[in-house]
Amino acid sequence: MVEVKVPQVGESISEVQIGQWLKQEGDWVAAGDDLVDIETEKASVQVPAPEAGFLRNIRVPADEFAAVGDTIAEIEPAPQPAGGSTAPPSAPAATPERAAAPEPARGAEPAPTPAPHRAAESNGAEEPIVMPAAQRLLSEHGLRAEQVPASGPGGRLLKEDVVAFVGAGGAAAAPSAPAPAGGGLVAAASGASLVTAGSQRGEEVKPMSMIRRTIAARLVEAQQTAALLTTFNEVDMGPVMELRKKYKDVFVEKHGVKLGFMSFFAKAVVEALRRFPAVNAEIRGNHVVYRHYYDIGIAIGGGKGLVVPVVRNVEQMSFADIERAIADYGRAAAENRINPQDLEGGTFTISNGGVYGSLLSTPIVNPPQSGILGLHAIQDRPMAVNGQVVIRPMMYLALTYDHRIVDGREAVSFLRTIKETIEDPARLFLEV
């Protein structure tokens, strides 16, 4: 057997969380095929098969933790079966002898459950071997293993079987217990709240993902170590929207990427950071470090949560370069392919809660940075323009900054620079 071990994924990383197993136990895999997603404190990576053969003995199920170097599965070296079948050459058959294995003595310590386990028997018939991911789905939908047709090797019940069964309209069997009297209501004790007999009041406990734990720790660190303050303004998005509408087709034809709002804000942020360098600086001990480069973190919602990949040297990039970089990061985040080095560094961050419908928020600075710009939803609102009330597409802007290094005057002026640049995009090209 060839062991599949947790690889070294970073100098400071000693523990990972097992994500989704991409192959099932018993599948034949080629050397280099991705077997499982693992999550680190910074990103998700895939573990490839070290050798071609059948995947055996998955030791660590999804959502559990493992140390770097731990063996999480084994591969039985073998050539690919004829006809491309992924079934093992000699899958263990279900036999009466296996079904009649003696039960442990009453009070004895139960044996550890292997990754694939056999469901409880009923009416003397042997149940299918249930894979861990399938068992979780069965529990979520209130199903029993015998209700779902199994298609895996050796009669294994796979996650895909449960998904297909539920998608085809399969439902849990109706409970046979008689309904309590009293109009279908149950009272636990005198004065207790009444609960309908069919209500779901269960709880589910899941381990916090590695990425979520890191995000939580950094946000708490920011709140505890920095003097955070937020200032607000609003911007008329009409000029940028008109510019995008006028040139969107030509832009896509020439550059192969859509012209979005984020490139305008990234350019506006660079201009504002040039004028107010303290917002681009950081505190190191008793010193202030002023950076003369502009690496902008762009907050992106990914498959495992919010990530902030960094677009580096934005001051040297064109609108098309920025849009391509953001689009590439967006696809990588959706597929959990963000690399740890993509998240490192950054001198300032832009977070767009408007894509989720947020009207106003107070974003939290990503330490050791000193500022973050929050963008929000665009809404038509009545505005006074040249003595007339007109309807304009308006967006609220929020700048959260570290008051230890950035004064209120600088913060307000910084945000006003963003507003003036977006409301008159020609400034980006004329450098005024």
Short mmCIF file of C-alpha atoms in Angstrom, two decimals:
data_model
loop_
_atom_site.label_atom_id
_atom_site.label_comp_id
_atom_site.label_asym_id
_atom_site.label_seq_id
_atom_site.Cartn_x
_atom_site.Cartn_y
_atom_site.Cartn_z
CA MET A 1 0.00 0.00 0.00
CA VAL A 2 1.12 3.56 -0.77
CA GLU A 3 0.27 6.08 1.92
CA VAL A 4 -1.46 9.37 1.09
CA LYS A 5 -0.13 11.95 3.52
CA VAL A 6 -0.97 15.56 4.32
CA PRO A 7 1.69 17.58 2.44
CA GLN A 8 3.67 20.51 3.78
CA VAL A 9 1.65 23.55 2.69
CA GLY A 10 3.45 26.39 4.46
CA GLU A 11 6.23 27.07 6.92
CA SER A 12 3.92 28.03 9.79
CA ILE A 13 1.10 25.55 9.05
CA SER A 14 1.03 22.37 11.14
CA GLU A 15 -2.66 21.42 10.96
CA VAL A 16 -5.19 21.23 8.14
CA GLN A 17 -8.88 20.45 7.82
CA ILE A 18 -10.01 17.75 5.45
CA GLY A 19 -12.48 19.11 2.93
CA GLN A 20 -14.40 17.17 0.31
CA TRP A 21 -13.09 13.81 -0.81
CA LEU A 22 -13.07 14.05 -4.61
CA LYS A 23 -12.73 10.27 -5.01
CA GLN A 24 -14.61 7.52 -3.19
CA GLU A 25 -13.00 4.57 -1.45
CA GLY A 26 -12.61 1.80 -4.02
CA ASP A 27 -12.22 4.18 -6.99
CA TRP A 28 -9.29 3.67 -9.33
CA VAL A 29 -7.22 6.85 -9.65
CA ALA A 30 -4.38 7.84 -11.93
CA ALA A 31 -1.13 9.22 -10.55
CA GLY A 32 -1.58 12.95 -10.07
CA ASP A 33 -5.40 12.87 -9.86
CA ASP A 34 -6.75 15.15 -7.13
CA LEU A 35 -8.02 13.01 -4.26
CA VAL A 36 -9.20 15.47 -1.61
CA ASP A 37 -9.44 19.17 -0.82
CA ILE A 38 -7.65 20.27 2.33
CA GLU A 39 -8.08 23.65 3.98
CA THR A 40 -5.30 25.58 5.64
CA GLU A 41 -5.43 28.82 7.57
CA LYS A 42 -5.02 30.73 4.33
CA ALA A 43 -6.43 28.76 1.41
CA SER A 44 -7.62 25.43 0.03
CA VAL A 45 -5.30 23.06 -1.82
CA GLN A 46 -5.75 19.65 -3.43
CA VAL A 47 -3.80 16.51 -2.55
CA PRO A 48 -2.90 14.44 -5.63
CA ALA A 49 -2.59 10.68 -5.85
CA PRO A 50 1.08 9.68 -5.44
CA GLU A 51 0.59 6.56 -7.57
CA ALA A 52 -2.02 4.94 -9.80
CA GLY A 53 -4.26 2.38 -8.15
CA PHE A 54 -7.34 1.85 -6.01
CA LEU A 55 -8.12 4.29 -3.20
CA ARG A 56 -8.31 2.38 0.08
CA ASN A 57 -8.76 3.07 3.78
CA ILE A 58 -9.88 6.68 3.98
CA ARG A 59 -8.84 7.36 7.56
CA VAL A 60 -9.90 10.99 8.01
CA PRO A 61 -13.42 11.92 6.86
CA ALA A 62 -14.48 15.35 5.62
CA ASP A 63 -14.52 18.22 8.15
CA GLU A 64 -12.07 16.48 10.49
CA PHE A 65 -8.56 17.76 11.23
CA ALA A 66 -5.17 16.21 10.54
CA ALA A 67 -1.56 17.19 11.13
CA VAL A 68 0.97 17.75 8.37
CA GLY A 69 2.53 14.37 7.59
CA ASP A 70 -0.43 12.30 8.81
CA THR A 71 -1.62 9.43 6.62
CA ILE A 72 -5.20 10.12 5.55
CA ALA A 73 -5.71 7.27 3.06
CA GLU A 74 -3.89 4.51 1.18
CA ILE A 75 -3.60 3.52 -2.45
CA GLU A 76 -3.30 -0.07 -3.62
CA PRO A 77 -1.08 0.16 -6.74
CA ALA A 78 -2.79 -1.35 -9.77
CA PRO A 79 -3.16 -0.70 -13.49
CA GLN A 80 -6.42 0.73 -14.73
CA PRO A 81 -9.08 -1.99 -15.06
CA ALA A 82 -10.15 -3.00 -18.53
CA GLY A 83 -12.98 -0.89 -19.91
CA GLY A 84 -12.14 2.05 -17.65
CA SER A 85 -14.08 0.60 -14.70
CA THR A 86 -13.29 2.15 -11.35
CA ALA A 87 -14.49 -0.83 -9.34
CA PRO A 88 -11.81 -2.77 -7.44
CA PRO A 89 -10.92 -6.18 -8.90
CA SER A 90 -12.11 -8.03 -5.83
CA ALA A 91 -14.65 -5.97 -3.94
CA PRO A 92 -15.65 -7.61 -0.66
CA ALA A 93 -18.96 -9.36 -1.00
CA ALA A 94 -21.75 -9.09 1.54
CA THR A 95 -21.91 -12.47 3.24
CA PRO A 96 -24.03 -13.84 6.08
CA GLU A 97 -20.85 -14.46 8.07
CA ARG A 98 -19.97 -10.75 7.91
CA ALA A 99 -23.50 -9.76 8.73
CA ALA A 100 -23.53 -11.96 11.80
CA ALA A 101 -20.40 -10.50 13.40
CA PRO A 102 -20.68 -10.72 17.20
CA GLU A 103 -21.66 -7.59 19.07
CA PRO A 104 -19.30 -6.19 21.70
CA ALA A 105 -20.03 -7.13 25.28
CA ARG A 106 -22.40 -4.84 27.15
CA GLY A 107 -20.48 -2.01 28.73
CA ALA A 108 -17.36 -2.67 26.67
CA GLU A 109 -15.59 0.19 24.88
CA PRO A 110 -16.95 0.37 21.31
CA ALA A 111 -14.47 -0.13 18.51
CA PRO A 112 -13.64 2.96 16.40
CA THR A 113 -15.88 3.32 13.38
CA PRO A 114 -14.02 3.17 10.05
CA ALA A 115 -14.60 5.82 7.39
CA PRO A 116 -17.19 3.74 5.48
CA HIS A 117 -19.54 2.05 7.93
CA ARG A 118 -22.40 -0.36 7.79
CA ALA A 119 -25.82 0.92 8.74
CA ALA A 120 -27.82 -0.73 11.52
CA GLU A 121 -29.50 -3.96 10.54
CA SER A 122 -33.24 -4.46 10.53
CA ASN A 123 -35.37 -7.56 9.90
CA GLY A 124 -32.22 -9.67 9.56
CA ALA A 125 -31.26 -8.07 6.21
CA GLU A 126 -27.80 -6.56 5.78
CA GLU A 127 -27.72 -2.85 5.02
CA PRO A 128 -25.36 -1.17 2.52
CA ILE A 129 -21.97 0.20 3.53
CA VAL A 130 -22.55 3.94 3.97
CA MET A 131 -19.80 6.42 3.08
CA PRO A 132 -19.32 9.34 5.55
CA ALA A 133 -20.54 12.03 3.15
CA ALA A 134 -23.62 9.97 2.35
CA GLN A 135 -24.35 9.45 6.06
CA ARG A 136 -24.35 13.20 6.66
CA LEU A 137 -26.84 13.73 3.84
CA LEU A 138 -29.03 10.92 5.15
CA SER A 139 -29.13 12.60 8.55
CA GLU A 140 -29.87 16.01 7.04
CA HIS A 141 -32.84 14.69 5.08
CA GLY A 142 -34.13 12.27 7.73
CA LEU A 143 -33.55 9.22 5.52
CA ARG A 144 -32.50 5.64 6.26
CA ALA A 145 -29.81 3.88 4.29
CA GLU A 146 -32.14 1.12 3.08
CA GLN A 147 -34.41 3.68 1.42
CA VAL A 148 -31.72 4.80 -1.05
CA PRO A 149 -30.44 2.57 -3.88
CA ALA A 150 -26.65 2.09 -3.55
CA SER A 151 -24.45 2.20 -6.66
CA GLY A 152 -20.93 2.22 -5.22
CA PRO A 153 -18.37 -0.59 -5.39
CA GLY A 154 -19.22 -3.49 -3.10
CA GLY A 155 -22.71 -2.15 -2.47
CA ARG A 156 -21.46 1.12 -0.97
CA LEU A 157 -23.93 3.97 -0.56
CA LEU A 158 -22.36 7.12 -2.00
CA LYS A 159 -23.16 10.78 -1.52
CA GLU A 160 -24.21 10.93 -5.17
CA ASP A 161 -26.82 8.23 -4.51
CA VAL A 162 -28.46 10.30 -1.77
CA VAL A 163 -28.34 13.48 -3.88
CA ALA A 164 -29.96 11.66 -6.80
CA PHE A 165 -32.61 10.10 -4.53
CA VAL A 166 -33.55 13.46 -2.97
CA GLY A 167 -33.47 15.19 -6.35
CA ALA A 168 -35.88 12.59 -7.74
CA GLY A 169 -38.41 13.43 -5.03
CA GLY A 170 -37.43 10.82 -2.45
CA ALA A 171 -38.54 11.63 1.08
CA ALA A 172 -38.12 10.21 4.54
CA ALA A 173 -40.60 7.61 5.67
CA ALA A 174 -43.42 8.95 7.77
CA PRO A 175 -42.96 8.32 11.48
CA SER A 176 -45.04 5.47 12.84
CA ALA A 177 -45.34 6.82 16.37
CA PRO A 178 -48.85 8.00 17.20
CA ALA A 179 -49.37 11.74 17.42
CA PRO A 180 -49.87 13.05 20.94
CA ALA A 181 -53.28 14.09 22.07
CA GLY A 182 -54.25 17.67 22.65
CA GLY A 183 -54.45 19.09 19.14
CA GLY A 184 -50.95 18.02 18.07
CA LEU A 185 -49.16 20.16 20.69
CA VAL A 186 -46.57 18.97 23.20
CA ALA A 187 -45.85 20.77 26.48
CA ALA A 188 -42.66 19.72 28.24
CA ALA A 189 -43.84 21.03 31.62
CA SER A 190 -46.28 23.46 33.13
CA GLY A 191 -45.50 26.92 31.83
CA ALA A 192 -43.23 25.60 29.04
CA SER A 193 -43.64 26.95 25.52
CA LEU A 194 -45.78 24.81 23.23
CA VAL A 195 -44.08 23.17 20.27
CA THR A 196 -45.81 21.56 17.31
CA ALA A 197 -45.25 17.82 17.11
CA GLY A 198 -43.69 18.02 13.63
CA SER A 199 -41.39 20.98 14.29
CA GLN A 200 -37.63 20.65 13.89
CA ARG A 201 -35.71 21.94 16.91
CA GLY A 202 -32.49 19.98 16.50
CA GLU A 203 -28.99 21.35 16.60
CA GLU A 204 -26.03 20.59 14.40
CA VAL A 205 -22.45 21.06 15.55
CA LYS A 206 -19.75 21.45 12.91
CA PRO A 207 -16.09 22.34 13.32
CA MET A 208 -15.16 25.86 12.24
CA SER A 209 -13.16 25.78 9.01
CA MET A 210 -9.50 26.75 9.04
CA ILE A 211 -10.15 29.80 6.87
CA ARG A 212 -13.05 30.91 9.08
CA ARG A 213 -10.91 30.49 12.21
CA THR A 214 -8.20 32.68 10.69
CA ILE A 215 -10.72 35.32 9.62
CA ALA A 216 -12.23 35.36 13.10
CA ALA A 217 -8.85 35.70 14.80
CA ARG A 218 -7.75 38.56 12.54
CA LEU A 219 -11.00 40.48 12.96
CA VAL A 220 -10.80 40.19 16.74
CA GLU A 221 -7.15 41.28 16.57
CA ALA A 222 -8.13 44.37 14.59
CA GLN A 223 -10.83 45.32 17.08
CA GLN A 224 -8.54 44.83 20.08
CA THR A 225 -5.31 46.41 18.83
CA ALA A 226 -6.38 49.30 16.57
CA ALA A 227 -8.36 52.48 17.21
CA LEU A 228 -10.94 51.99 14.47
CA LEU A 229 -13.27 54.73 13.30
CA THR A 230 -15.55 54.92 10.24
CA THR A 231 -16.47 57.98 8.19
CA PHE A 232 -19.09 58.09 5.43
CA ASN A 233 -19.88 59.90 2.21
CA GLU A 234 -22.02 59.25 -0.85
CA VAL A 235 -21.19 59.29 -4.52
CA ASP A 236 -23.24 59.85 -7.67
CA MET A 237 -22.52 56.81 -9.83
CA GLY A 238 -24.19 58.33 -12.92
CA PRO A 239 -20.99 59.47 -14.72
CA VAL A 240 -19.26 56.09 -14.33
CA MET A 241 -22.40 54.21 -15.36
CA GLU A 242 -22.73 56.34 -18.48
CA LEU A 243 -19.05 55.80 -19.32
CA ARG A 244 -19.37 52.04 -18.89
CA LYS A 245 -22.51 51.96 -21.03
CA LYS A 246 -20.81 53.91 -23.80
CA TYR A 247 -17.64 51.83 -23.98
CA LYS A 248 -18.58 48.40 -22.58
CA ASP A 249 -18.86 46.66 -25.96
CA VAL A 250 -15.63 48.14 -27.32
CA PHE A 251 -13.84 47.32 -24.07
CA VAL A 252 -14.90 43.67 -24.13
CA GLU A 253 -14.03 43.35 -27.82
CA LYS A 254 -10.55 44.79 -27.31
CA HIS A 255 -9.59 43.34 -23.93
CA GLY A 256 -11.76 40.24 -23.58
CA VAL A 257 -13.06 41.25 -20.15
CA LYS A 258 -16.00 43.32 -18.90
CA LEU A 259 -15.50 46.85 -17.64
CA GLY A 260 -16.72 46.84 -14.04
CA PHE A 261 -16.98 49.39 -11.26
CA MET A 262 -14.09 47.96 -9.26
CA SER A 263 -11.39 49.16 -11.68
CA PHE A 264 -12.68 52.74 -11.35
CA PHE A 265 -12.60 52.52 -7.56
CA ALA A 266 -9.16 50.88 -7.55
CA LYS A 267 -7.79 53.72 -9.65
CA ALA A 268 -9.54 56.31 -7.47
CA VAL A 269 -8.12 54.67 -4.34
CA VAL A 270 -4.57 54.86 -5.70
CA GLU A 271 -5.04 58.58 -6.40
CA ALA A 272 -6.38 59.16 -2.88
CA LEU A 273 -3.56 57.13 -1.30
CA ARG A 274 -1.01 59.24 -3.14
CA ARG A 275 -2.52 62.38 -1.64
CA PHE A 276 -2.88 60.93 1.85
CA PRO A 277 -0.01 58.45 2.35
CA ALA A 278 -0.86 57.76 6.01
CA VAL A 279 -3.85 55.67 4.87
CA ASN A 280 -1.39 53.47 2.93
CA ALA A 281 1.01 53.15 5.87
CA GLU A 282 1.26 50.75 8.81
CA ILE A 283 2.51 50.88 12.38
CA ARG A 284 5.50 48.71 13.30
CA GLY A 285 6.31 49.10 16.96
CA ASN A 286 7.03 52.78 17.49
CA HIS A 287 7.55 53.48 13.81
CA VAL A 288 5.29 54.35 10.90
CA VAL A 289 6.12 52.61 7.62
CA TYR A 290 5.03 54.54 4.53
CA ARG A 291 4.70 52.37 1.42
CA HIS A 292 5.36 53.90 -1.99
CA TYR A 293 3.58 51.09 -3.81
CA TYR A 294 -0.11 50.24 -3.91
CA ASP A 295 -1.12 46.61 -3.41
CA ILE A 296 -4.91 46.63 -3.14
CA GLY A 297 -6.78 43.75 -1.53
CA ILE A 298 -10.16 43.03 -3.15
CA ALA A 299 -12.62 41.21 -0.88
CA ILE A 300 -14.25 38.32 -2.78
CA GLY A 301 -16.85 35.84 -1.57
CA GLY A 302 -15.53 32.34 -2.24
CA GLY A 303 -16.72 28.78 -1.84
CA LYS A 304 -15.39 28.60 1.73
CA GLY A 305 -15.99 32.19 2.82
CA LEU A 306 -14.65 35.68 2.27
CA VAL A 307 -11.10 35.93 0.96
CA VAL A 308 -9.06 39.03 0.15
CA PRO A 309 -6.59 38.35 -2.68
CA VAL A 310 -4.17 41.17 -3.40
CA VAL A 311 -3.83 42.96 -6.76
CA ARG A 312 -0.25 44.18 -6.71
CA ASN A 313 1.20 47.41 -8.13
CA VAL A 314 -2.21 48.75 -9.12
CA GLU A 315 -0.60 52.11 -9.91
CA GLN A 316 1.12 50.45 -12.88
CA MET A 317 -1.98 48.65 -14.18
CA SER A 318 -4.53 49.63 -16.82
CA PHE A 319 -8.28 49.28 -16.34
CA ALA A 320 -8.17 46.05 -18.35
CA ASP A 321 -5.31 44.66 -16.25
CA ILE A 322 -7.26 45.31 -13.05
CA GLU A 323 -10.47 43.76 -14.38
CA ARG A 324 -8.61 40.66 -15.59
CA ALA A 325 -6.88 40.21 -12.24
CA ILE A 326 -10.17 40.52 -10.34
CA ALA A 327 -11.95 38.12 -12.71
CA ASP A 328 -9.15 35.54 -12.32
CA TYR A 329 -9.30 35.79 -8.54
CA GLY A 330 -13.09 35.51 -8.61
CA ARG A 331 -12.95 32.24 -10.54
CA ALA A 332 -10.19 30.88 -8.31
CA ALA A 333 -12.14 31.76 -5.16
CA ALA A 334 -15.30 30.09 -6.47
CA GLU A 335 -13.30 26.91 -7.12
CA ASN A 336 -11.33 27.15 -3.84
CA ARG A 337 -8.07 27.55 -5.76
CA ILE A 338 -6.78 30.71 -4.06
CA ASN A 339 -3.09 30.26 -3.19
CA PRO A 340 -1.73 31.42 0.18
CA GLN A 341 0.66 33.84 -1.51
CA ASP A 342 -2.31 35.53 -3.21
CA LEU A 343 -3.58 36.63 0.20
CA GLU A 344 -0.31 37.91 1.65
CA GLY A 345 0.65 41.56 1.88
CA GLY A 346 -1.67 44.31 0.75
CA THR A 347 -1.52 47.98 1.71
CA PHE A 348 -5.24 48.81 1.51
CA THR A 349 -8.49 46.89 0.98
CA ILE A 350 -11.73 47.45 -0.95
CA SER A 351 -14.84 45.53 0.11
CA ASN A 352 -18.00 45.63 -2.01
CA GLY A 353 -20.96 44.64 0.13
CA GLY A 354 -23.25 46.18 -2.46
CA VAL A 355 -23.17 43.00 -4.54
CA TYR A 356 -25.11 41.35 -1.69
CA GLY A 357 -27.52 44.26 -1.29
CA SER A 358 -25.86 46.04 1.65
CA LEU A 359 -26.96 49.67 1.86
CA LEU A 360 -24.50 50.75 4.58
CA SER A 361 -21.87 49.05 6.74
CA THR A 362 -18.73 49.67 8.79
CA PRO A 363 -16.01 47.39 7.39
CA ILE A 364 -13.18 46.21 9.65
CA VAL A 365 -9.57 46.99 8.81
CA ASN A 366 -7.39 44.03 7.82
CA PRO A 367 -4.29 44.38 10.06
CA PRO A 368 -1.60 45.61 9.71
CA GLN A 369 -3.29 47.85 7.14
CA SER A 370 -4.64 51.21 8.24
CA GLY A 371 -7.72 51.56 6.04
CA ILE A 372 -10.49 49.79 4.16
CA LEU A 373 -13.06 51.22 1.75
CA GLY A 374 -16.58 49.81 1.85
CA LEU A 375 -18.77 50.03 -1.27
CA HIS A 376 -22.52 49.53 -1.12
CA ALA A 377 -25.63 49.08 -3.22
CA ILE A 378 -26.51 51.66 -5.87
CA GLN A 379 -29.97 53.13 -5.29
CA ASP A 380 -31.96 55.79 -7.13
CA ARG A 381 -32.55 58.66 -4.69
CA PRO A 382 -33.86 62.24 -5.02
CA MET A 383 -30.96 64.67 -4.93
CA ALA A 384 -30.73 68.47 -5.12
CA VAL A 385 -28.71 69.39 -8.23
CA ASN A 386 -28.41 73.02 -9.32
CA GLY A 387 -31.54 73.97 -7.41
CA GLN A 388 -33.54 71.10 -8.91
CA VAL A 389 -34.66 67.81 -7.35
CA VAL A 390 -33.51 65.00 -9.63
CA ILE A 391 -33.27 61.23 -9.30
CA ARG A 392 -29.65 60.03 -9.29
CA PRO A 393 -28.03 56.59 -8.81
CA MET A 394 -26.31 57.04 -5.44
CA MET A 395 -23.94 54.84 -3.45
CA TYR A 396 -22.83 55.21 0.16
CA LEU A 397 -19.09 54.97 0.77
CA ALA A 398 -17.53 54.00 4.11
CA LEU A 399 -13.90 54.38 5.10
CA THR A 400 -12.80 52.59 8.26
CA TYR A 401 -9.34 53.71 9.38
CA ASP A 402 -6.89 53.31 12.24
CA HIS A 403 -7.10 56.56 14.20
CA ARG A 404 -3.65 55.92 15.70
CA ILE A 405 -2.06 56.83 12.39
CA VAL A 406 -4.79 58.53 10.33
CA ASP A 407 -6.37 61.79 11.53
CA GLY A 408 -10.04 62.55 10.98
CA ARG A 409 -9.24 65.35 8.54
CA GLU A 410 -7.14 63.02 6.41
CA ALA A 411 -9.83 60.34 6.45
CA VAL A 412 -12.61 62.72 5.43
CA SER A 413 -10.43 64.26 2.71
CA PHE A 414 -9.44 60.80 1.47
CA LEU A 415 -13.07 59.80 1.08
CA ARG A 416 -13.93 63.08 -0.61
CA THR A 417 -11.15 62.47 -3.13
CA ILE A 418 -12.75 59.12 -3.98
CA LYS A 419 -16.12 60.83 -4.42
CA GLU A 420 -14.76 63.60 -6.66
CA THR A 421 -12.82 61.15 -8.82
CA ILE A 422 -15.76 58.80 -9.37
CA GLU A 423 -18.16 61.67 -10.10
CA ASP A 424 -15.69 63.08 -12.65
CA PRO A 425 -13.80 60.07 -14.11
CA ALA A 426 -11.81 62.31 -16.48
CA ARG A 427 -9.61 63.09 -13.48
CA LEU A 428 -8.22 59.56 -13.74
CA PHE A 429 -6.82 60.30 -17.16
CA LEU A 430 -5.84 63.95 -16.68
CA GLU A 431 -4.21 63.35 -13.26
CA VAL A 432 -5.83 66.39 -11.64
#
